[in-house]
Coordinates of C-alpha atoms in Angstrom, one line a residue:
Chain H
X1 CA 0.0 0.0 0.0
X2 CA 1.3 3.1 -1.2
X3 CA 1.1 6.0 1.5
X4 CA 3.2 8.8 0.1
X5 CA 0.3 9.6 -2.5
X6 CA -1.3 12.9 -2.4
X7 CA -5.4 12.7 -2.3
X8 CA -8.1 15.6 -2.5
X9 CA -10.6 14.1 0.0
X10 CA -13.2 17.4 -0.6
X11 CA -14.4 19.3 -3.5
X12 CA -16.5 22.5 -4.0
X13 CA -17.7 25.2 -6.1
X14 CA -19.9 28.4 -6.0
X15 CA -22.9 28.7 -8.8
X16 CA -20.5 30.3 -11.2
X17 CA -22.3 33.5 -13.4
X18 CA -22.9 37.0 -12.5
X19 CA -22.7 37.3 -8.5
X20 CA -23.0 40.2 -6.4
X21 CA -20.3 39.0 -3.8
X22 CA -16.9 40.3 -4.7
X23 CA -13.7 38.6 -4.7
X24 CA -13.2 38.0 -0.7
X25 CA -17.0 36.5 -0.1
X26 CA -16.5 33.9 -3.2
X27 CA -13.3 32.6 -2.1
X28 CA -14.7 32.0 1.3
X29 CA -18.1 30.8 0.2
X30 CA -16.2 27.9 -1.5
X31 CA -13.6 27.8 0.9
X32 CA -16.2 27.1 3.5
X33 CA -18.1 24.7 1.3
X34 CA -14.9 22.4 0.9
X35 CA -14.0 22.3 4.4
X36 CA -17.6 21.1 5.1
X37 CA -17.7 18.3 2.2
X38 CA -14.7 17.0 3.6
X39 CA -15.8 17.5 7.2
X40 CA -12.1 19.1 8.2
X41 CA -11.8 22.0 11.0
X42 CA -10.5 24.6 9.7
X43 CA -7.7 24.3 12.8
X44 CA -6.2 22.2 10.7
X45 CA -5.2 23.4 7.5
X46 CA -1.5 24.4 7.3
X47 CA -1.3 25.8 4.1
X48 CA -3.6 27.5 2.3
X49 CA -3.1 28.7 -1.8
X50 CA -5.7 31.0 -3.6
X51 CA -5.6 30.9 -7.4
X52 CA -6.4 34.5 -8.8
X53 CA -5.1 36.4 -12.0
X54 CA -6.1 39.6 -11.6
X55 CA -7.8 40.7 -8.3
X56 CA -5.8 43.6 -8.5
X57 CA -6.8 44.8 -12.1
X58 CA -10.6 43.5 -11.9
X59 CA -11.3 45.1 -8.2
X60 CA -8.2 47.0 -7.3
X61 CA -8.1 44.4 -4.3
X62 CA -4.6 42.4 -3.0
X63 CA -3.9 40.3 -0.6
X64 CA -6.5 37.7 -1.0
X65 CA -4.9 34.9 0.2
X66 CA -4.5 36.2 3.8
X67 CA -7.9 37.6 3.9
X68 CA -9.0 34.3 3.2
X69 CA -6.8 32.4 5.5
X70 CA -8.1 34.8 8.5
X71 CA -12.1 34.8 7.0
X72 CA -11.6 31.2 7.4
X73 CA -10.4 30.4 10.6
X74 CA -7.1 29.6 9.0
X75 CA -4.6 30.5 11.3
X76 CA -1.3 30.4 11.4
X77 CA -1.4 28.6 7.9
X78 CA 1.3 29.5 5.6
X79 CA -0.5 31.2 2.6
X80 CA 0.3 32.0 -1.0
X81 CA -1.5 33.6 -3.9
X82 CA -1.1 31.7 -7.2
X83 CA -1.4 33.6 -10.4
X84 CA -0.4 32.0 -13.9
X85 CA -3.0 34.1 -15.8
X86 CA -6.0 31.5 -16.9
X87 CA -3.7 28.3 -15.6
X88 CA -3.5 29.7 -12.6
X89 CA -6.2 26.9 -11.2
X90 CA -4.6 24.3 -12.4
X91 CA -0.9 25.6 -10.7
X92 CA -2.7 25.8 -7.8
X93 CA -3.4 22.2 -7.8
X94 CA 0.4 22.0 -8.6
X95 CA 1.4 24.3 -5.6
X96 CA -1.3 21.8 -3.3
X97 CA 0.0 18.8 -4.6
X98 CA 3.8 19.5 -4.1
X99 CA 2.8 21.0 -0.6
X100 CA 1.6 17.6 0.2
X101 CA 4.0 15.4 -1.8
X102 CA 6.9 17.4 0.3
X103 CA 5.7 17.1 3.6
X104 CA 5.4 20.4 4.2
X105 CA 2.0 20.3 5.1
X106 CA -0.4 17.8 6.5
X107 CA -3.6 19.6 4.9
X108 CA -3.4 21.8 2.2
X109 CA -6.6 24.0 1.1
X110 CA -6.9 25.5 -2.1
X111 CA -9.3 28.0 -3.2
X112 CA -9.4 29.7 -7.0
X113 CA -11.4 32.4 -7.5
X114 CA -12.4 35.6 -9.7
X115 CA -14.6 38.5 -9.9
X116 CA -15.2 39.8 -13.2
X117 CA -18.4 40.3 -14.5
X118 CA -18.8 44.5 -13.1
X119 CA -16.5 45.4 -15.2
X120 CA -17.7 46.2 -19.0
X121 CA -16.7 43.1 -21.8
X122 CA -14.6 45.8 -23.0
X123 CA -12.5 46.3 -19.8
X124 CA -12.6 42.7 -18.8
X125 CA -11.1 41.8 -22.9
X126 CA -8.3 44.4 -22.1
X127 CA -7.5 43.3 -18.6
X128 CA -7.2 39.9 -20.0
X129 CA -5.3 41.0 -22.7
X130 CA -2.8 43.1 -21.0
X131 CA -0.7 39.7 -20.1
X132 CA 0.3 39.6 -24.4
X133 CA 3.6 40.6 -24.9
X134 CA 3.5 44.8 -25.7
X135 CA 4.7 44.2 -29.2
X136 CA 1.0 42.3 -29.7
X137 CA -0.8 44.9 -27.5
X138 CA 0.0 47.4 -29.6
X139 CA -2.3 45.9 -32.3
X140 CA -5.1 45.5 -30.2
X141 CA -4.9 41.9 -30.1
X142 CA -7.6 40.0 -28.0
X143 CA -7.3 35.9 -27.0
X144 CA -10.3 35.5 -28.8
X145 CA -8.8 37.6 -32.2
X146 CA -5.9 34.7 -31.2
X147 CA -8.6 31.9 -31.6
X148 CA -10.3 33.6 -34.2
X149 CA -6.9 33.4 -36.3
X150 CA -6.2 29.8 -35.2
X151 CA -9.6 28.7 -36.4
X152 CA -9.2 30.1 -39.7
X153 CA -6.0 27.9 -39.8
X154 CA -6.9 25.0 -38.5
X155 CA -9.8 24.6 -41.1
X156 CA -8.0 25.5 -44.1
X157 CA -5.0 23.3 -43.6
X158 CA -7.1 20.4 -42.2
X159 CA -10.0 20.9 -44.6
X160 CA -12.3 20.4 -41.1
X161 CA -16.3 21.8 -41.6
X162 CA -16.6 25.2 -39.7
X163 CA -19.8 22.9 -37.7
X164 CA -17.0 20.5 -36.4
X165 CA -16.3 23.8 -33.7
X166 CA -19.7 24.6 -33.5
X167 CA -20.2 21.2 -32.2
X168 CA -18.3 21.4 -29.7
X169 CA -20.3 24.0 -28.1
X170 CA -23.6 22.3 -28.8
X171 CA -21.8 19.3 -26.8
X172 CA -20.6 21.3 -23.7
X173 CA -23.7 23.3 -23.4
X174 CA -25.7 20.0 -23.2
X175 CA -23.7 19.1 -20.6
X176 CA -23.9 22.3 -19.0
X177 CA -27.5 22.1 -18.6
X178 CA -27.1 18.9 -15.6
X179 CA -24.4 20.9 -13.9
X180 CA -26.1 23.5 -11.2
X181 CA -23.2 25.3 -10.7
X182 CA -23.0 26.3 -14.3
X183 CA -23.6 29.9 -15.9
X184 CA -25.2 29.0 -18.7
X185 CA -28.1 26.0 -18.4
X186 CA -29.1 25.7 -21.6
X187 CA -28.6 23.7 -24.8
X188 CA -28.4 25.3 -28.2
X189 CA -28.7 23.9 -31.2
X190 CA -26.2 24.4 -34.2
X191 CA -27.9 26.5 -36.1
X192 CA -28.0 29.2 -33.6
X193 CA -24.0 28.6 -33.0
X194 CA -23.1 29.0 -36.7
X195 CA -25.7 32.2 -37.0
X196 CA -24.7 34.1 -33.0
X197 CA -22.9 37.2 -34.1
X198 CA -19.5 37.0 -35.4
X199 CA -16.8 37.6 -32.6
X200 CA -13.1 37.1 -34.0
X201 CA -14.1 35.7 -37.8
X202 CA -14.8 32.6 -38.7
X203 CA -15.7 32.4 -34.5
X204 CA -19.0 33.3 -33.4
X205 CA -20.5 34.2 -29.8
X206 CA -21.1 30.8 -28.8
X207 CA -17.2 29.6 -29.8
X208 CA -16.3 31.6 -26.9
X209 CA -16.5 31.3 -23.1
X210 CA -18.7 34.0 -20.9
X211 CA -17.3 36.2 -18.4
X212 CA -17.8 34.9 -14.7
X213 CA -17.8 35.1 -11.4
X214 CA -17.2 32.7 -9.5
X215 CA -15.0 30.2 -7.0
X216 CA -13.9 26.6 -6.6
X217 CA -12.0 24.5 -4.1
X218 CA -9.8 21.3 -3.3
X219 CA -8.5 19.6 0.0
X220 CA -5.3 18.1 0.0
X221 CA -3.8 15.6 2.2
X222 CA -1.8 12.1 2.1
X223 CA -3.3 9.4 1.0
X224 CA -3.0 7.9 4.9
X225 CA -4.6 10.8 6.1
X226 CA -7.6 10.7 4.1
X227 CA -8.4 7.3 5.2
X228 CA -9.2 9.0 8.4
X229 CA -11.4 11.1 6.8
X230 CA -13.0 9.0 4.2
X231 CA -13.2 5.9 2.3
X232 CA -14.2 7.7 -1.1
X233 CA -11.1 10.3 -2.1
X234 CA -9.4 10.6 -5.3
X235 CA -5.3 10.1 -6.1
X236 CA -3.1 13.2 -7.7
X237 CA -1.5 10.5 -10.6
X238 CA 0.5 13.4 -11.7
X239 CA 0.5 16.7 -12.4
X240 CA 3.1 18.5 -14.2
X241 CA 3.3 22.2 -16.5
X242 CA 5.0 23.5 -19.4
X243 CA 5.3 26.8 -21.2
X244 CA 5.5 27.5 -25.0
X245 CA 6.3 31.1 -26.4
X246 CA 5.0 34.4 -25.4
X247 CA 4.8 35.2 -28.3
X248 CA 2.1 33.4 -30.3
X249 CA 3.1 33.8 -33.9
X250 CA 6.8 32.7 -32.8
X251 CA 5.3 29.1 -32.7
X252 CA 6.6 26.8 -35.5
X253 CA 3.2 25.8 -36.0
X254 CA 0.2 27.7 -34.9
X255 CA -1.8 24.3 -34.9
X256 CA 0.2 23.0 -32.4
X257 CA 0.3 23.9 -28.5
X258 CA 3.8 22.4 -27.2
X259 CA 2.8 23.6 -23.6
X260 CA 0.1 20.8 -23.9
X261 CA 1.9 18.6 -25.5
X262 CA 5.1 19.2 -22.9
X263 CA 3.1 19.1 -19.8
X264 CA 0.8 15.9 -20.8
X265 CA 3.8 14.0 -21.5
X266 CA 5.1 14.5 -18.8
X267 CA 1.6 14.1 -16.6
X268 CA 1.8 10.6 -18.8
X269 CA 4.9 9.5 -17.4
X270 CA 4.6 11.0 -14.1
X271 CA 1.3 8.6 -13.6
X272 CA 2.4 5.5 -15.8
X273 CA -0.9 6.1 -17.7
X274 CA -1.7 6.7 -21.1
X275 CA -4.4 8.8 -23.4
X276 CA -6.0 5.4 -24.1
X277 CA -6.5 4.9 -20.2
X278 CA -8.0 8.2 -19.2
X279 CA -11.8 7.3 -19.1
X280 CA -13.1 11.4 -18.9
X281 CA -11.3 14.5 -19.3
X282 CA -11.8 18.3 -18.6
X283 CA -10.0 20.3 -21.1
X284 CA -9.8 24.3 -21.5
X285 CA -12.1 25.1 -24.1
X286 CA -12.3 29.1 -23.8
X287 CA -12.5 28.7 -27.1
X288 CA -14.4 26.0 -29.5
X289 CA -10.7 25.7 -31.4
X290 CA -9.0 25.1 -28.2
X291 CA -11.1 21.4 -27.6
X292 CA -9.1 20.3 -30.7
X293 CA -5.6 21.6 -30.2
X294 CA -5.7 20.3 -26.5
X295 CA -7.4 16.7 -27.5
X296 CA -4.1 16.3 -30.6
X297 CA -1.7 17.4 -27.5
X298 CA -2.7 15.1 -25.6
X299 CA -2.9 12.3 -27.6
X300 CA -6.5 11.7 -27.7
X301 CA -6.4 12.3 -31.5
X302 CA -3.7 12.8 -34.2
X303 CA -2.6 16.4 -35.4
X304 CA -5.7 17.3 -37.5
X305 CA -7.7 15.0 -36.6
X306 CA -9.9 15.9 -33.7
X307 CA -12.5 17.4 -35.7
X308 CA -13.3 13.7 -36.8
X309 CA -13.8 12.4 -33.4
X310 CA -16.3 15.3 -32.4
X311 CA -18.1 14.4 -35.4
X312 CA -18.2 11.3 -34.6
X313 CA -19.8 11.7 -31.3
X314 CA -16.7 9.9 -29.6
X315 CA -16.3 13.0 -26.6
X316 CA -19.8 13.0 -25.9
X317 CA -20.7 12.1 -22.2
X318 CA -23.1 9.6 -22.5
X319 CA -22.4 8.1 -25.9
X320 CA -18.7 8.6 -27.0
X321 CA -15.3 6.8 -25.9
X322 CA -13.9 9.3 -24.2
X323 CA -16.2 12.0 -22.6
X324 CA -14.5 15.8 -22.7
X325 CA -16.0 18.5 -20.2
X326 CA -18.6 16.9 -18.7
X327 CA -19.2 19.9 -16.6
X328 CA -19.8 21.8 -19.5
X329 CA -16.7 23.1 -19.8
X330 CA -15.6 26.7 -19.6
X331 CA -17.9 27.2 -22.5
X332 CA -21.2 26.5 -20.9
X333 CA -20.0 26.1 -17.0
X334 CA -18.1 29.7 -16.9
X335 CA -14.8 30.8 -16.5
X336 CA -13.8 32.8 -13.8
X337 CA -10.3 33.1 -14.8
X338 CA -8.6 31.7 -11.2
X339 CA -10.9 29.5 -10.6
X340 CA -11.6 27.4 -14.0
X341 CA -8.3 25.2 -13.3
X342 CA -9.8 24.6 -10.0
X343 CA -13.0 23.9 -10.8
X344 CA -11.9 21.2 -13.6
X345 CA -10.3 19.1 -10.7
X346 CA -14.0 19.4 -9.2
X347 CA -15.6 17.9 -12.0
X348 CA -12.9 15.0 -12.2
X349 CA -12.9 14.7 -8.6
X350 CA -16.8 14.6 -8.8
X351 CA -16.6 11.9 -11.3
X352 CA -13.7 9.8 -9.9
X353 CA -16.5 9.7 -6.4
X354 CA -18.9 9.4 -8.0
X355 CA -20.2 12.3 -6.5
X356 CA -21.2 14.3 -10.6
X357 CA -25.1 13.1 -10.8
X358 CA -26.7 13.0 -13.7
X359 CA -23.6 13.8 -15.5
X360 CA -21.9 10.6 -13.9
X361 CA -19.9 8.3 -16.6
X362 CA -17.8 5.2 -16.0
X363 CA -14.3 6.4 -14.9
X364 CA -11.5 5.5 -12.6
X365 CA -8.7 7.5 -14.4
X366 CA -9.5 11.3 -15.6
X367 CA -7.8 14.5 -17.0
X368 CA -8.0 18.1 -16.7
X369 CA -5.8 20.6 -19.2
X370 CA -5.9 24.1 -17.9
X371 CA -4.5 26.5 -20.3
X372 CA -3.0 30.3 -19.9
X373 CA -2.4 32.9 -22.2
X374 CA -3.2 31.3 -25.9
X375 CA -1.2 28.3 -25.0
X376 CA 2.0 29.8 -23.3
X377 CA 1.7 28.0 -20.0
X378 CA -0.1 24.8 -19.1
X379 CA -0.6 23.0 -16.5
X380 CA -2.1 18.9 -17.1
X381 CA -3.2 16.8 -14.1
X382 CA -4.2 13.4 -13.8
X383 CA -6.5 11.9 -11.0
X384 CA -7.3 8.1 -10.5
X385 CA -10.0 6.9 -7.8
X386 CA -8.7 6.4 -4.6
X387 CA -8.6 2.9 -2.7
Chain R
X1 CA 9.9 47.0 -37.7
X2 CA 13.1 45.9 -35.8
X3 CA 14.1 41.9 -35.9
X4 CA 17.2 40.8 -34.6
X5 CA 19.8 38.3 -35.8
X6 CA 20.6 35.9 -33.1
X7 CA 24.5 34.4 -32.6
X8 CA 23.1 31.1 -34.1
X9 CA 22.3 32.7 -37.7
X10 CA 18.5 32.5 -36.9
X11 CA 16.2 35.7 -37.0
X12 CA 13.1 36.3 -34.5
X13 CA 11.0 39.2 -34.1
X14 CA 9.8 40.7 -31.8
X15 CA 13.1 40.8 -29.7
X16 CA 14.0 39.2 -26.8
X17 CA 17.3 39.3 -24.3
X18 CA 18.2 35.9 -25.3
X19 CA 17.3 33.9 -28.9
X20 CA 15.2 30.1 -27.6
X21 CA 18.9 28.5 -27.3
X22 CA 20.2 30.9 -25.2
X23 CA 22.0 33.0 -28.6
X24 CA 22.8 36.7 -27.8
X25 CA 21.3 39.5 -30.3
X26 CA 24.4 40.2 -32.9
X27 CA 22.3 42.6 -35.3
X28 CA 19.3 43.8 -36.1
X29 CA 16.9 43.5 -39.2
X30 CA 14.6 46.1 -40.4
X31 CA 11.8 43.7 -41.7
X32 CA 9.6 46.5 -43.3
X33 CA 11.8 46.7 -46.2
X34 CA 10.3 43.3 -47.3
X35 CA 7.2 41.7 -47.9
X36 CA 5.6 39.0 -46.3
X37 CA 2.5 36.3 -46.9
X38 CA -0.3 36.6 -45.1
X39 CA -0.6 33.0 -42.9
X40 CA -4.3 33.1 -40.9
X41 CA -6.0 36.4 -40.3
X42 CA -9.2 37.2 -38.9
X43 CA -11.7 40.2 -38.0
X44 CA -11.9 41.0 -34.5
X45 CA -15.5 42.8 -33.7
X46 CA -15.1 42.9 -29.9
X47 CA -12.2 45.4 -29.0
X48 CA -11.1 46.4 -25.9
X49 CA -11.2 50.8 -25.3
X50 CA -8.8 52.9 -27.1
X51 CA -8.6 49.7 -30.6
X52 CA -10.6 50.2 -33.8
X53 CA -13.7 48.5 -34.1
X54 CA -13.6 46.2 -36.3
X55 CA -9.8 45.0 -36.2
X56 CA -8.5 43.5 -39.0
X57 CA -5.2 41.6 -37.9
X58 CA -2.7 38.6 -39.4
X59 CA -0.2 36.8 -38.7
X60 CA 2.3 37.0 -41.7
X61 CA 5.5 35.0 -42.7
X62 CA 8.2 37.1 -44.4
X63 CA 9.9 36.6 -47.4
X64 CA 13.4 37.0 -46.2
X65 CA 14.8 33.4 -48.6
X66 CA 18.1 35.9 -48.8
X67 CA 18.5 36.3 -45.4
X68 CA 18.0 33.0 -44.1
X69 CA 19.3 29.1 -44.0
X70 CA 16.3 26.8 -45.6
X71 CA 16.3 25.1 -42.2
X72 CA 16.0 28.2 -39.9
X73 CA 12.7 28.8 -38.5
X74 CA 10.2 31.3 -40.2
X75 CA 10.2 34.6 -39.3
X76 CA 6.9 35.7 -38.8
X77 CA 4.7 38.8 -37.3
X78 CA 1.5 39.9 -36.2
X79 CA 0.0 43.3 -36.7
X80 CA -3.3 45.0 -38.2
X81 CA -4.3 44.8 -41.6
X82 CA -5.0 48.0 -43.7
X83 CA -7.9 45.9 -44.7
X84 CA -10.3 42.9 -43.8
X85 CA -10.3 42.1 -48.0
X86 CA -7.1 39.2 -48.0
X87 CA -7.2 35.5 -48.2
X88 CA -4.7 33.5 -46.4
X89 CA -1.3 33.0 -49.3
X90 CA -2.0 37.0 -50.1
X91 CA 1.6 39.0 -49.9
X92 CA 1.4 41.8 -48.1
X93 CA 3.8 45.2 -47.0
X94 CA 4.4 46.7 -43.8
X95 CA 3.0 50.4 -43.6
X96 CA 3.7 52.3 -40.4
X97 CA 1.2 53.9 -38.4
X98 CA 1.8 56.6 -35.7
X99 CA -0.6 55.2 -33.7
X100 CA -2.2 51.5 -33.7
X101 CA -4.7 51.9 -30.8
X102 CA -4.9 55.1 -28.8
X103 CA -2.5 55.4 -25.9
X104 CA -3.9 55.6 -22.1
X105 CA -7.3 54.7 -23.0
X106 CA -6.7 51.1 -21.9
X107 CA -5.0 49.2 -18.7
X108 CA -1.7 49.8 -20.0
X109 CA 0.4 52.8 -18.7
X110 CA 1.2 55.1 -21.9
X111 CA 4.8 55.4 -20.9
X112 CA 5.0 51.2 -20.7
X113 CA 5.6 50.5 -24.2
X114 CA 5.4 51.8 -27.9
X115 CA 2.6 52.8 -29.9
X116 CA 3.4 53.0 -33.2
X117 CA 4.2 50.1 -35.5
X118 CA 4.0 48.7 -38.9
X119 CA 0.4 47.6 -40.7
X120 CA 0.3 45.1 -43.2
X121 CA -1.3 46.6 -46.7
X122 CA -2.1 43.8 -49.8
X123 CA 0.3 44.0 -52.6

């Protein structure tokens, strides 16, 4: 019996969407929540991390980590803020999982969270924006004008039908509609995906992601410690991150994101498992486009070739091979910037449980892919059920 | 539009302290002296304060077979377009513009960084 492994033993997240709270109530409102579903005192916690991009930009508030640690009880727990712009969920998990993995702490809370949604989709674009390099600033660039221009390439090159995307978005907002913490609980249909206004051409509206509020959580202990909690936890396989360039266009080719393809083979060896043995995954579709270059990365399908898979019905949940977002992704679900990478370890927690409902599959191995910037740092983590 | 030759032959652009291997910057390259092919492009309708509405923008490749090895990476940009009428293979030429989105209107301090810059116009 291995005893060294690191387990998440609770999960939580707020209803994601436009909240009045601000920053400091959302982080607690989960923080709370996962303390609860694990039924751990908040005594004893010894370090706490908060994933956050831009709590400073968004609400001209810093800190949040100690605020949290003290709204919660925390005390003395050693505290850190996480921020790796849209990954900065998914380093969280990293930060938890090596806090465990080195001993440094016994019980290790993390909490990812944003508040975005007051600001206009203008202010919110720029803010998210502002972390491309200044020589792409300049030109007004937006992530989704990055999408838009991958898109375009992906489909010519590949000779993949603009509905293949579209499809995606039908698939994760089905999802959506059987997750009740998601922002958008509603299925739409393709027609109304390939008609929604155009956004970053050939992308529409419903290619891209909403802007959210909202929080999500993860306890962390050894594997021996959670059998004093619980019989039903979940294993950290492996989690491991990579970067690719700043600079977008500097990529050999623009179809291909080497920070997912760095940090899944790595995740892959870390675990000893491979894409054929991960039974559900959560990848970081901010973008339609996104669901393909992450599903070739990882090895679920070969370099121009995901488009075939979704049209073959392969990632749905309760149909396909391999099920992708079952919590309707970021497309459908929200994505709160710190909080998305987070909130994907929720769903694959949920699922590894058996805690996720009516969006339950079959799984005892799972992925989640959180992505930052348009590809330039990545963070891949892989979860088996705990026994 | 400034490029820079790195120690190992290989040109980037924008550029940075240090080429990917670790090569130093030896000299620069003005890339708006050539033209370049237009790789993906698209038209951006949701801008952020102080950016045209819509913003036409590419990614190009440039045409620099003088300048470089067969095997060194491409060197490639991304600006605005003069205009959203191109077609991915089009060959384009830098233009400069004092101004590509208007300075201090968004989250960036004006003093942070340049403003001006190089648009691509269809040959």
């Amino acid at each position: 019996m291995d005893t060294d492994r690191v387990a998440i033993i609770g999960a939580s997240m707020t209803q994601f969407g436009q909240r009045e709270a601000w920053i400091r109530d959302l982080l607690a409102e989960a923080g709370i929540a996962c303390l609860e579903d694990a039924g751990v005192e908040p005594s004893d916690v010894e370090h706490c991390y908060v994933s956050n991009m831009s709590s400073g930009e968004f609400e001209g508030q810093g800190g949040i980590m100690n605020m949290l640690a003290h709204d919660l009880g925390l005390l003395p727990a050693y505290t850190q803020r996480v921020d790796q712009t849209s990954s900065s969920g998914g380093a969280g998990i990293y930060a938890a999982w090596q806090s465990i993995a080195s001993g440094a702490s016994e019980m290790t809370l993390l909490v990812g969270g944003e508040k975005m949604t007051h600001r206009t989709t203008g202010e919110s674009t720029d803010i998210i924006a502002s972390i491309t390099h200044p020589e792409e600033y300049k030109h007004g660039v937006t992530l989704p004008s990055f999408a838009g221009m991958t898109a375009r390439h992906y489909l010519e090159r590949f000779d993949a039908p603009r509905e293949s995307l579209a499809k995606v978005a039908v698939k994760n907002h089905k999802n959506g509609v059987d997750n009740p913490h998601a922002q958008f609980r509603k299925e739409v249909g393709l027609e109304t995906v390939l008609e929604s206004p155009i956004v970053a051409d050939p992308l529409r509206l419903y290619d891209f992601c909403p802007i959210t509020d909202g929080s999500a959580a993860l306890l962390f202990c050894s594997e021996s410690v959670a059998r004093e909690y619980t019989d039903e936890y979940a294993i950290v396989s492996s989690v491991a991150g990579a970067t690719d360039t700043h600079v977008v266009h500097e990529r050999p080719d623009p179809t291909i994101m080497n920070g997912v393809v760095e940090s899944g083979r790595a995740a892959y060896e870390m675990s000893g498992y491979d894409p054929e043995d991960v039974d559900v995954a959560e990848l970081h579709d901010m973008f339609t486009i996104l669901e393909f270059l992450q599903m070739e990365g990882l090895g679920f399908a070969d370099h121009g070739d995901a488009w075939r898979l979704v049209e073959a019905g392969e990632t749905e949940r309760d149909t396909g091979d391999l099920p992708i977002n079952t919590s309707g992704g970021l497309k459908s679900k929200g994505h709160p910037l710190g909080a998305s990478g987070v909130a994907q370890g929720v769903e694959i927690y949920e699922q590894l449980v058996g805690e996720a409902g009516p969006r339950q599959v079959d799984a005892d191995v799972g992925l989640c892919c959180n992505v930052g910037g348009f590809g330039n740092c990545v963070i891949t983590t892989i979860m088996e059920v705990g026994a | 539009m400034e490029a820079v030759r790195y120690a190992d032959g290989t040109i980037g652009f924008p550029r940075h302290h240090l080429g990917l291997d670790g090569n130093e910057p030896v000299e620069t390259v003005d890339l708006s002296e050539y033209t370049a092919t237009v790789v993906t492009w698209t038209t951006s309708t949701a801008t952020p304060p102080g950016v045209r509405e819509p913003n036409h923008l590419a990614i190009v490749e440039f045409d620099l077979e003088e300048l470089t090895d067969p095997d060194d990476p491409p060197v490639r940009a991304l600006g605005q377009l003069t205009t959203g009428d191109v077609e991915s293979g089009d060959t384009v030429q830098p233009v400069y513009a004092e101004e590509l989105r208007e300075p201090g209107v968004g989250i960036k301090l004006t003093e942070s960084q340049a403003w001006d810059g190089f648009r691509f116009e269809p040959v």
